[in-house]
Coordinates of C-alpha atoms and ligand atoms in Angstrom, one line a residue:
M1 CA 105.0 166.5 68.9
F2 CA 107.5 169.2 69.7
P3 CA 109.6 167.0 72.1
V4 CA 109.7 164.4 69.4
I5 CA 110.9 166.9 66.7
K6 CA 113.5 168.4 69.2
L7 CA 114.8 165.0 70.0
V8 CA 115.2 164.0 66.4
S9 CA 116.7 167.3 65.3
E10 CA 119.2 167.1 68.2
T11 CA 120.4 163.4 67.5
L12 CA 120.1 162.6 63.9
P13 CA 121.9 164.2 60.9
E14 CA 118.9 164.4 58.7
R15 CA 116.8 167.5 58.4
Y16 CA 113.1 166.9 58.5
N17 CA 110.3 169.3 57.8
P18 CA 108.5 169.4 61.1
S19 CA 105.1 168.8 59.6
I20 CA 106.3 165.4 58.3
F21 CA 105.9 164.0 61.8
N22 CA 102.3 164.7 61.9
Y23 CA 102.0 163.0 58.6
F24 CA 103.8 159.9 59.9
Y25 CA 101.7 159.7 62.9
E26 CA 98.5 160.1 61.0
T27 CA 99.3 157.5 58.4
F28 CA 100.5 154.7 60.9
P29 CA 100.0 155.7 64.5
K30 CA 100.7 152.3 65.8
G31 CA 104.1 152.6 64.3
F32 CA 104.9 155.9 66.0
L33 CA 106.2 155.1 69.5
V34 CA 107.4 157.4 72.1
A35 CA 109.2 156.4 75.5
E36 CA 108.9 158.7 78.5
Q37 CA 110.5 158.8 81.8
Y38 CA 109.2 161.1 84.5
H39 CA 107.0 162.8 82.0
K40 CA 110.0 163.7 79.8
I41 CA 110.7 162.2 76.4
A42 CA 113.5 159.4 76.5
G43 CA 113.2 158.0 73.0
V44 CA 111.2 157.8 69.8
L45 CA 110.7 155.3 67.0
V46 CA 109.0 156.2 63.7
S47 CA 107.9 153.6 61.1
V48 CA 105.6 153.3 58.1
M49 CA 104.0 150.6 56.1
L50 CA 105.5 150.0 52.8
N51 CA 102.7 147.6 51.7
E52 CA 100.4 145.2 53.6
N53 CA 103.4 143.0 54.5
I54 CA 106.2 145.1 55.1
A55 CA 107.0 147.9 57.5
K56 CA 110.0 150.1 57.5
I57 CA 111.7 151.9 60.5
L58 CA 112.4 155.3 59.5
M59 CA 114.0 156.5 62.6
I60 CA 114.9 155.5 66.2
S61 CA 116.5 157.9 68.8
V62 CA 117.2 157.9 72.4
T63 CA 118.3 161.0 74.4
P64 CA 121.9 160.8 75.1
E65 CA 121.4 160.6 78.9
H66 CA 119.0 157.6 78.5
R67 CA 121.2 155.5 76.2
R68 CA 122.4 152.0 77.1
K69 CA 119.3 151.4 79.2
K70 CA 117.4 149.3 76.8
I71 CA 115.0 152.1 76.0
A72 CA 115.5 151.4 72.2
T73 CA 115.2 147.7 72.7
H74 CA 111.8 148.3 74.4
L75 CA 110.6 150.5 71.6
L76 CA 111.6 148.0 69.1
T77 CA 110.1 145.1 70.9
Q78 CA 106.7 147.2 71.3
L79 CA 106.9 147.8 67.4
M80 CA 107.3 144.2 66.8
K81 CA 104.3 143.1 68.9
R82 CA 102.2 145.6 67.1
L83 CA 103.2 144.5 63.7
A84 CA 102.8 140.9 64.6
Q85 CA 99.3 141.6 65.6
K86 CA 98.8 143.2 62.2
N87 CA 100.2 140.1 60.6
I88 CA 103.0 142.0 59.0
K89 CA 105.8 139.7 57.8
Q90 CA 108.9 141.8 57.6
V91 CA 110.6 144.9 58.9
E92 CA 113.2 146.9 56.8
L93 CA 115.4 149.8 57.6
E94 CA 118.6 151.6 56.3
V95 CA 121.4 152.7 58.7
R96 CA 124.4 154.8 58.0
T97 CA 127.5 152.5 57.6
D98 CA 129.4 154.7 60.0
N99 CA 126.6 154.5 62.7
Q100 CA 128.3 151.8 64.7
S101 CA 126.0 152.1 67.6
A102 CA 122.7 151.9 65.6
F103 CA 124.2 149.1 63.4
N104 CA 125.3 147.0 66.5
F105 CA 121.8 147.7 67.9
Y106 CA 120.0 146.4 65.0
Q107 CA 122.2 143.4 64.7
K108 CA 121.6 142.5 68.3
Q109 CA 117.9 142.7 67.7
G110 CA 118.1 140.1 65.0
F111 CA 118.3 142.2 61.8
T112 CA 120.5 141.0 59.0
T113 CA 122.3 143.0 56.5
L114 CA 121.1 142.7 53.0
R115 CA 123.5 145.1 51.0
R116 CA 125.5 148.2 51.1
L117 CA 123.6 151.2 49.4
E118 CA 126.3 153.4 47.9
H119 CA 125.6 157.2 48.3
F120 CA 122.4 156.6 49.8
Y121 CA 122.2 159.8 51.9
Q122 CA 122.1 163.4 50.5
N123 CA 125.6 164.0 51.8
G124 CA 126.9 161.0 49.9
E125 CA 127.2 158.6 52.7
D126 CA 126.5 154.9 52.3
A127 CA 123.8 152.9 54.1
Y128 CA 123.3 149.2 55.0
S129 CA 120.0 147.9 54.2
M130 CA 118.9 145.6 56.9
R131 CA 115.8 143.3 57.4
K132 CA 114.1 141.1 59.9
S133 CA 111.3 138.7 59.4
L134 CA 108.5 138.3 62.1
Ligands
COA1 C1 121.2 153.7 68.5 C2 120.3 153.9 69.6 C3 119.0 154.3 69.3 C4 120.3 152.7 70.7 O1 119.5 153.2 71.9 P1 119.8 152.5 73.4 O2 118.5 152.9 74.1 O3 120.9 153.2 73.9 O4 120.0 151.0 72.9 P2 119.9 149.9 74.0 O5 120.0 150.2 75.4 O6 118.4 149.3 73.7 O7 120.8 149.0 73.4 C5 120.7 147.5 73.1 C6 122.0 146.9 72.6 O8 122.4 147.7 71.4 C7 123.8 147.6 71.3 N1 124.2 148.9 71.3 C8 123.4 150.2 71.6 N2 124.3 151.2 71.7 C9 125.4 150.9 71.5 C10 126.7 151.5 71.3 N3 126.8 152.9 71.4 N4 127.8 150.9 71.0 C11 127.8 149.6 70.7 N5 126.5 148.9 70.8 C12 125.5 149.5 71.1 C13 124.2 146.9 72.4 O9 124.5 145.5 72.1 C14 123.2 147.1 73.4 O10 123.2 146.0 74.5 P3 124.1 146.3 75.7 O11 123.9 147.6 76.2 O12 123.6 145.2 76.5 O13 125.5 146.1 75.3 C15 121.0 155.2 70.3 O14 122.4 155.1 70.4 C16 120.7 156.5 69.6 O15 119.6 157.2 69.9 N6 121.7 156.9 68.7 C17 121.5 158.2 68.0 C18 120.4 158.2 67.0 C19 120.5 157.2 65.9 O16 121.7 157.0 65.3 N7 119.7 156.5 65.5 C20 119.8 155.3 64.4 C21 119.7 155.9 63.1 S1 117.8 156.3 62.7

């Protein structure tokens, strides 16, 4: 779990209590995906179930040296396959309005923007709420 926590803390602005990662893994192991290259972590995707029909992506991150090589695309594709097997109908997420790379990424993967959430983050930043149906 340490490489996941390290990657997230180095690439995302949110500060997470390290123990939360074990909690996420234990509550929804199929939604906790790690990409490796040459036995080193290259990316991670963490999601949870909101209810029996809806999953939520909490975070996705790829190490800077592995970006633009479709690692996040691969992680998301794997998640979608797993969710489809569980008959889940919808995936939701929030993304910072100034996170152009993540916003572009999710748009390219077929997510649509539902609304802008004002002051969604602790530092007052806004989010876009996005959704994709399976
Ligand atoms: C967003 C992120 C996960 C994308 O990972 P990635 O593995 O580089 O993404 P992919 O290679 O699968 O990209 C697929 C497509 O998404 C879009 N995209 C990805 N990164 C982009 C960027 N920096 N700028 C513009 N579009 C981008 C492109 O359309 C890309 O296709 P292309 O390379 O053929 O143009 C990565 O940039 C990252 O880890 N960012 C920091 C963490 C973060 O902000 N996470 C999201 C909030 S939780």
